[in-house]
GROMACS .gro file of C-alpha atoms in nm:
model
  289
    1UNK     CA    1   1.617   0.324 -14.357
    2UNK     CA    2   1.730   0.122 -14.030
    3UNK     CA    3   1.454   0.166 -13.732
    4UNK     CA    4   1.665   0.422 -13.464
    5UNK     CA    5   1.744   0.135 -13.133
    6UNK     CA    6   1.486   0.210 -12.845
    7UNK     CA    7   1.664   0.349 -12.544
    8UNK     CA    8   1.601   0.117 -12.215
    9UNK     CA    9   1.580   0.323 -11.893
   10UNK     CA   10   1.652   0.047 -11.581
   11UNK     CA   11   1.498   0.150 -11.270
   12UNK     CA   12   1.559  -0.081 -10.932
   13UNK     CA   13   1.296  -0.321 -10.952
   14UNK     CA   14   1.172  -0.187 -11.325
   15UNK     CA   15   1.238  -0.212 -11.673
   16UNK     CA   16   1.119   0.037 -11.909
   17UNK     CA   17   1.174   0.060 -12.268
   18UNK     CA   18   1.142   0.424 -12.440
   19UNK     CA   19   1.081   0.399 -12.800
   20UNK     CA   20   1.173   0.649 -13.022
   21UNK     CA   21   1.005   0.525 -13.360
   22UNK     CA   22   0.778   0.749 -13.319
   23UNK     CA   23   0.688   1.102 -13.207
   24UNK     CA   24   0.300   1.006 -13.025
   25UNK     CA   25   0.523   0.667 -12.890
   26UNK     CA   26   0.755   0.832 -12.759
   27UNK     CA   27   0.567   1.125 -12.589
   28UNK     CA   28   0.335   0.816 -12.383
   29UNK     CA   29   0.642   0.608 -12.272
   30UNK     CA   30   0.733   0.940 -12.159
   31UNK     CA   31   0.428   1.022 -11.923
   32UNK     CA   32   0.430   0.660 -11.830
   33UNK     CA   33   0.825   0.699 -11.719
   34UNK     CA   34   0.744   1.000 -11.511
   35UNK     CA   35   0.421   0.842 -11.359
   36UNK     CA   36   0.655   0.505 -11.291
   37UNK     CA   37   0.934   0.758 -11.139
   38UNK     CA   38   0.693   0.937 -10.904
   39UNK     CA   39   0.574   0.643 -10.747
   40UNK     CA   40   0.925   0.542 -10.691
   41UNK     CA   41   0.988   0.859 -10.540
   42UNK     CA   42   0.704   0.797 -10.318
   43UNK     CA   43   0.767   0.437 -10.220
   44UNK     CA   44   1.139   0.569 -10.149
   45UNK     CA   45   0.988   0.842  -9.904
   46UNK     CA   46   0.774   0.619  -9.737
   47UNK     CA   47   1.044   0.327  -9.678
   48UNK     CA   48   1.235   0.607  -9.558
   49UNK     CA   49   1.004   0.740  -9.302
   50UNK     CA   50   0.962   0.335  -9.164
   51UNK     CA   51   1.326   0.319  -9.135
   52UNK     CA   52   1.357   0.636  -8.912
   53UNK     CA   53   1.052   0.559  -8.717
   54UNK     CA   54   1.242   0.185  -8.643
   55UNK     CA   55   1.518   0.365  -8.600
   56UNK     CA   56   1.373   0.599  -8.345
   57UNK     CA   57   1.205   0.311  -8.174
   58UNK     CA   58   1.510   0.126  -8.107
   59UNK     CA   59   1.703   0.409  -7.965
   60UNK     CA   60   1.366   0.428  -7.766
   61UNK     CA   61   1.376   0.041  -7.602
   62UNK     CA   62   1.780   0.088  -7.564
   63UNK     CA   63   1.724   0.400  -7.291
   64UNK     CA   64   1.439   0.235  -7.177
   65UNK     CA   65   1.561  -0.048  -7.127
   66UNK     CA   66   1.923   0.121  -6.965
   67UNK     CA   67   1.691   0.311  -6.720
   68UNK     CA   68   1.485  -0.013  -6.641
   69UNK     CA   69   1.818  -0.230  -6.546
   70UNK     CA   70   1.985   0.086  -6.330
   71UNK     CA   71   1.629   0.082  -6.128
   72UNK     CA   72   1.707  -0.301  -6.058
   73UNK     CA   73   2.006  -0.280  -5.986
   74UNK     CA   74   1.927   0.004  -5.743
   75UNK     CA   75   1.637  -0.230  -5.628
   76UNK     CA   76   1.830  -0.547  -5.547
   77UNK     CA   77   2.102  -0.373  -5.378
   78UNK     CA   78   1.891  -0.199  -5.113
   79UNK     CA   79   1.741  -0.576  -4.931
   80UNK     CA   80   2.072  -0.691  -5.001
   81UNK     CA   81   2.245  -0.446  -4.778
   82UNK     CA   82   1.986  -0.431  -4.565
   83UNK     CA   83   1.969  -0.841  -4.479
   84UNK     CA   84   2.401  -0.803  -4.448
   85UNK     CA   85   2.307  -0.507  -4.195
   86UNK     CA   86   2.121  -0.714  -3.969
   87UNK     CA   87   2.314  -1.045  -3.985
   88UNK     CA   88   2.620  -0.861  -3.893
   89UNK     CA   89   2.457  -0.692  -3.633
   90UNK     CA   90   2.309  -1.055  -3.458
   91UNK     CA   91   2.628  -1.201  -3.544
   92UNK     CA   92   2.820  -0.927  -3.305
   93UNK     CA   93   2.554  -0.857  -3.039
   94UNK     CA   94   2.342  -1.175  -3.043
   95UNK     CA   95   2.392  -1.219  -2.673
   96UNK     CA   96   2.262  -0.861  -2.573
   97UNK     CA   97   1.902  -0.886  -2.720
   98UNK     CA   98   1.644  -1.065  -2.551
   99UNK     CA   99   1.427  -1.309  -2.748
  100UNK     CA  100   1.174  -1.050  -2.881
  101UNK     CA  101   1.449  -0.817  -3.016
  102UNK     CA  102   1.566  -1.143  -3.192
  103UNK     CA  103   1.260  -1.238  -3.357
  104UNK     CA  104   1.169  -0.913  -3.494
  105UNK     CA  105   1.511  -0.879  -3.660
  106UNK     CA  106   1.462  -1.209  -3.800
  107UNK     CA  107   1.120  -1.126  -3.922
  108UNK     CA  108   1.303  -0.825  -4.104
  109UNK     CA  109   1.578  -1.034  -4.237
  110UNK     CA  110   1.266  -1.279  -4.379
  111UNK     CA  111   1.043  -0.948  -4.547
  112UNK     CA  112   1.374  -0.853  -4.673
  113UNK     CA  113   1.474  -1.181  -4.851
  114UNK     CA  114   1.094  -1.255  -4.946
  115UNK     CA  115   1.073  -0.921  -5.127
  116UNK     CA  116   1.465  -1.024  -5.302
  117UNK     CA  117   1.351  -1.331  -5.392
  118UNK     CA  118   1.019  -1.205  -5.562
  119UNK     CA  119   1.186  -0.925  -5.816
  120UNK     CA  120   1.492  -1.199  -5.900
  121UNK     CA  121   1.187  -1.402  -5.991
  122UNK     CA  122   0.964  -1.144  -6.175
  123UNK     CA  123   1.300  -1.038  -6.302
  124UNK     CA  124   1.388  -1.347  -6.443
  125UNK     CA  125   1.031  -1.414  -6.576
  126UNK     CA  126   1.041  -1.070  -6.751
  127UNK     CA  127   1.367  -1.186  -6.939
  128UNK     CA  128   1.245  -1.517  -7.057
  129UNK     CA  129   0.880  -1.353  -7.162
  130UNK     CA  130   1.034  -1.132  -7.418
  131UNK     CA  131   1.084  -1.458  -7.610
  132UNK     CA  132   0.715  -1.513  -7.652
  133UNK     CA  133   0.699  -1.780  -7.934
  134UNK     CA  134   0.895  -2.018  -7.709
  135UNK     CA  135   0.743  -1.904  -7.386
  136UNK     CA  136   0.378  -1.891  -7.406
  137UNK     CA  137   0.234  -2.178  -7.398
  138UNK     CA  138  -0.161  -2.189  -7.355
  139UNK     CA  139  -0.340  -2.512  -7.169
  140UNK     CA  140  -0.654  -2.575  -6.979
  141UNK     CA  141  -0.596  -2.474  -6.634
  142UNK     CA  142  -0.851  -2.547  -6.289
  143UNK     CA  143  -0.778  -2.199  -6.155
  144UNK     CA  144  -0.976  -2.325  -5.846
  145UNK     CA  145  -0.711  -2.567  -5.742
  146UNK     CA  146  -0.364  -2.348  -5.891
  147UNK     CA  147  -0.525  -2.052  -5.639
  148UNK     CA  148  -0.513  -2.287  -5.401
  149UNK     CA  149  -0.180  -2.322  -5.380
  150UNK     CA  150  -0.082  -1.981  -5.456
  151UNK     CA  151  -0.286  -1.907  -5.121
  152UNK     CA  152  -0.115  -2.197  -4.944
  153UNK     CA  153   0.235  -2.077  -5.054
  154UNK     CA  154   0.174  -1.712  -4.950
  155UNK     CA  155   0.012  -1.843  -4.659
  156UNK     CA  156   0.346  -1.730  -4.361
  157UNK     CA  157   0.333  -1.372  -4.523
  158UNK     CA  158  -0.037  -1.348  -4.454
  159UNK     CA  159   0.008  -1.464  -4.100
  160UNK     CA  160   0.257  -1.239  -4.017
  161UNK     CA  161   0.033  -0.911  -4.060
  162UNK     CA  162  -0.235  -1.160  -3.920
  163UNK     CA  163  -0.428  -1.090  -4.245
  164UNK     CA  164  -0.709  -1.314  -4.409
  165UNK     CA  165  -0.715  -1.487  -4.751
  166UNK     CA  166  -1.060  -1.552  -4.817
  167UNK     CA  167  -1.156  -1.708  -5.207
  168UNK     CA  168  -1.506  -1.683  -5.464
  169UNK     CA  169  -1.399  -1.929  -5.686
  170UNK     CA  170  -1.608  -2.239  -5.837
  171UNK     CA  171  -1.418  -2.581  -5.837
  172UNK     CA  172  -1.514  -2.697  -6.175
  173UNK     CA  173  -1.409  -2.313  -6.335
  174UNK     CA  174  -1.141  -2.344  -6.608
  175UNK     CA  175  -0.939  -2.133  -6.801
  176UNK     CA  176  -0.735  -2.158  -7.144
  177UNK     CA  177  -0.416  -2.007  -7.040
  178UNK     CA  178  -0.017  -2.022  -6.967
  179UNK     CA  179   0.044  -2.168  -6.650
  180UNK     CA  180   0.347  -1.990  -6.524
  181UNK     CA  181   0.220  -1.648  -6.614
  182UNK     CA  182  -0.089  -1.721  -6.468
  183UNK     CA  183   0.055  -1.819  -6.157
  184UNK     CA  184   0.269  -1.509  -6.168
  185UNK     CA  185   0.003  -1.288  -6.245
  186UNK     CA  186  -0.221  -1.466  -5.906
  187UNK     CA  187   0.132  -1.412  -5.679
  188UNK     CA  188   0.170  -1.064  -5.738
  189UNK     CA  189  -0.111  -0.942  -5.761
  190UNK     CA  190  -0.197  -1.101  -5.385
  191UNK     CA  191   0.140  -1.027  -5.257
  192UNK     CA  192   0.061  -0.698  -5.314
  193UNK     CA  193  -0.270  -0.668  -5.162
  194UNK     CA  194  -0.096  -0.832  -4.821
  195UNK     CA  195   0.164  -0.573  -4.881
  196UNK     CA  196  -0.056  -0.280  -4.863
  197UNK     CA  197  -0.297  -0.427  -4.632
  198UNK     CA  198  -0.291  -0.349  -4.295
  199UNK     CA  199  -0.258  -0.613  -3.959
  200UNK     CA  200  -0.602  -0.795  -3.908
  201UNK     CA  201  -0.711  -0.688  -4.261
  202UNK     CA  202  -0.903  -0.897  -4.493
  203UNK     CA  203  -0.820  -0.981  -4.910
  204UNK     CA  204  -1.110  -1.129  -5.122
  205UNK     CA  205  -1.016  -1.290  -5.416
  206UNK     CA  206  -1.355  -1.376  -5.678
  207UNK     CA  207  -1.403  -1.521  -6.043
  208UNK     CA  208  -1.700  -1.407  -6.285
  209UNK     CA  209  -1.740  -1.594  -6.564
  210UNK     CA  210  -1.910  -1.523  -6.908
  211UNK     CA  211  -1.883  -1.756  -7.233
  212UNK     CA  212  -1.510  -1.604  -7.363
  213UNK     CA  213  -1.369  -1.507  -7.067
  214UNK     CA  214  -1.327  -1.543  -6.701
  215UNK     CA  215  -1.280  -1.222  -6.490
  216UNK     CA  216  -1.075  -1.280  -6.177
  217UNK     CA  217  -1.035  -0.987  -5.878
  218UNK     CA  218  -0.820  -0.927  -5.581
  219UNK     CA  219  -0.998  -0.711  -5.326
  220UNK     CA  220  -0.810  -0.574  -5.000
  221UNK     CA  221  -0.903  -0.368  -4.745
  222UNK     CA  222  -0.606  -0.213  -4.733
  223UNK     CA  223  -0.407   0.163  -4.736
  224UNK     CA  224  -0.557   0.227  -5.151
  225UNK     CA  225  -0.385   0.383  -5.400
  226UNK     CA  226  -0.414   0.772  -5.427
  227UNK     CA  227  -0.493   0.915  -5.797
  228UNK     CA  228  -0.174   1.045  -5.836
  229UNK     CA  229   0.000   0.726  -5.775
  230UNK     CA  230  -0.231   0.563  -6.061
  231UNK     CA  231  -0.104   0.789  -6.326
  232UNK     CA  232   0.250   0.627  -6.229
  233UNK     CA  233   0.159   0.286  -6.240
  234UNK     CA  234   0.261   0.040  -6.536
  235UNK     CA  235   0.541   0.287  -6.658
  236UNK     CA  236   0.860   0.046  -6.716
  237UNK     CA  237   1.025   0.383  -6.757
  238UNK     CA  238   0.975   0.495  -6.377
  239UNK     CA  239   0.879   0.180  -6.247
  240UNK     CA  240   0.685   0.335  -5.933
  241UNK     CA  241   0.604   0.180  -5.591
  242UNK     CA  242   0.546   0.291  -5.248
  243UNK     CA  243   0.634   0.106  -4.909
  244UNK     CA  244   0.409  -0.149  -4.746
  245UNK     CA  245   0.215  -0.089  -4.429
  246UNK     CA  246   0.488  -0.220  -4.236
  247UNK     CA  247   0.754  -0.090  -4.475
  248UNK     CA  248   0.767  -0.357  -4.766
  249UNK     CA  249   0.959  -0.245  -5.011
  250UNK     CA  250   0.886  -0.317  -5.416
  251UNK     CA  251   0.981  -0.177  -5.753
  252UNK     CA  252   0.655  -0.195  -5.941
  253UNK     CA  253   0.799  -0.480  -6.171
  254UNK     CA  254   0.520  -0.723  -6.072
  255UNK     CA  255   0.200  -0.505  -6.193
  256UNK     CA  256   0.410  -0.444  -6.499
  257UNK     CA  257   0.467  -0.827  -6.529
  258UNK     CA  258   0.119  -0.887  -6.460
  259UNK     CA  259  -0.049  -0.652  -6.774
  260UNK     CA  260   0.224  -0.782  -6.994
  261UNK     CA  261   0.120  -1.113  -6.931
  262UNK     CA  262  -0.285  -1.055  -6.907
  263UNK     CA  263  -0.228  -0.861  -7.247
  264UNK     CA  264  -0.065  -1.171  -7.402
  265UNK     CA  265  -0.352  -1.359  -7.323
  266UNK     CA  266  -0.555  -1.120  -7.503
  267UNK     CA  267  -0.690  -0.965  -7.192
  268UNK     CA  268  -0.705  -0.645  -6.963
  269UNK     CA  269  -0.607  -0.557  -6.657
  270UNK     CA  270  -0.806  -0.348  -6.441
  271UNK     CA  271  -0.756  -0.108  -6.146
  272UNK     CA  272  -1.033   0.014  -5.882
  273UNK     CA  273  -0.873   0.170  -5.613
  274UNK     CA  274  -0.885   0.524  -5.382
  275UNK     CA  275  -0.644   0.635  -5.103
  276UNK     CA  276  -0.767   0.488  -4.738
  277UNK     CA  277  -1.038   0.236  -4.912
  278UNK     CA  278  -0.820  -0.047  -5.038
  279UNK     CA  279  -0.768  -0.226  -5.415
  280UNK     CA  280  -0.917  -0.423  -5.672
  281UNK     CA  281  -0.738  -0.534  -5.938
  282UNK     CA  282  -0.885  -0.753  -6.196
  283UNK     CA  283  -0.772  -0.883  -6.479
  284UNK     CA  284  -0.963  -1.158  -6.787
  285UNK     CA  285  -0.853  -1.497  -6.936
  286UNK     CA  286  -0.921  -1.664  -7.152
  287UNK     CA  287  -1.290  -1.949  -7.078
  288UNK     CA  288  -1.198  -2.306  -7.144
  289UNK     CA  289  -1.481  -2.441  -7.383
   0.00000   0.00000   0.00000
């Protein structure tokens, strides 16, 4: 008597013979198949789940990201029209304003194009940093000397509100970190404190070191940040700031720059701050060892 052919059940991924030789055979390839078909169906459910949640996610960044590009666009069109404003109006009436009337247009014209030029770059910085394989690029940095020069080129903004720049920092402290980001991170965060400072007022800026990482603050004296305003804060989705003491106007881009970046460098930024007593804002890199 010929032997009856097993049957082959194909599964994606799984080949499973049933044999039907014989009865107590057949009945354990049978269990087995429905043990094998239940995990399939659960494998099937859970890759299913991933792809919605993905799914769901990227619907999530395209909104986010639609709502993040209308607030720039609202953003750079506001200086912009402002800085045409006052041009035209020097251009027509230069004659009729005496030199003080002059210089205090100008000095809006310069806030104005300052404040431009700042989101274009944090803008532009954002773009490239969503790239960060080719981007980030970690070295050993003397933040003694590169706050230096952040201080020196920031220097005509702090004048203007007559406003002090005074540093903590060790010449021989070193950090592992990106230099670009870092600079970034050091430019907003002390543009902002001379934003929201007020004239005569004073910004500390300090370094505390233990053996992984280096904790750097920017104190100000300035207006504060009310507790309300904190809860907004670091939302790309709203993207909240206030005016200046004189009327500086920002988007909030920069402090959302500047976590992005401290968090890339495996550290935190941190936020001290009440309405009427001024900032800090701190944030870790990175020791050198």
């Amino acid at each position: 008597m010929n032997p009856q052919p097993s049957e082959q059940l194909i599964v994606p991924g799984i080949n499973i013979n049933v044999s039907q030789k014989k009865t107590g055979s057949a009945s354990a390839h049978e269990k087995s198949l429905i043990l094998q078909i239940q995990k399939l169906k659960q494998l099937n459910a859970s890759l299913e789940l991933k792809v919605e949640l993905r799914n769901s996610k990227l619907l999530e960044i395209v909104s986010t990201n639609g709502k993040f590009l209308s607030l720039i666009a609202h953003d750079l069109r506001s200086p912009f029209s402002s800085i045409i404003g006052i041009l035209e109006l020097l251009k027509l009436s230069l004659k009729e304003f005496n030199k003080d009337e002059i210089e205090e247009y100008i000095n809006l014209v310069y806030n104005s194009a300052n404040s431009t030029l700042v989101l274009l770059d944090n803008l532009l910085k954002w773009a490239i940093a969503q790239n960060t394989e080719k981007t980030f690029k970690p070295v050993k940095i003397n933040l003694y000397y590169l706050l230096l020069e952040e201080i020196e080129s920031l220097k005509t903004l702090a004048e203007q509100k007559q406003i002090a720049i005074h540093h903590k920092i060790e010449p021989k402290l070193n950090v592992t970190a990106d230099l670009q980001m870092v600079k970034t991170i050091l430019r907003n965060l002390i543009c902002n404190a001379i934003k929201y400072t007020n004239k005569e007022g004073k910004i500390i800026i300090s370094a505390v070191e233990n053996k992984q990482f280096v904790e750097v603050a920017v104190k100000d004296n300035g207006i504060g940040i009310s507790a309300e305003d904190k809860m907004k804060l670091f939302k790309v989705e709203e993207l909240h700031s206030t005016p200046g003491t004189h009327n500086e106007k920002g988007t909030g881009l920069g402090l959302l720059l500047c976590k992005e970046f401290v968090e890339m460098h495996g550290g935190n930024l941190l936020l001290e701050s009440e309405a009427g007593k001024g900032s800090r804002f701190a944030f870790t890199l990175p020791h050198f060892i």
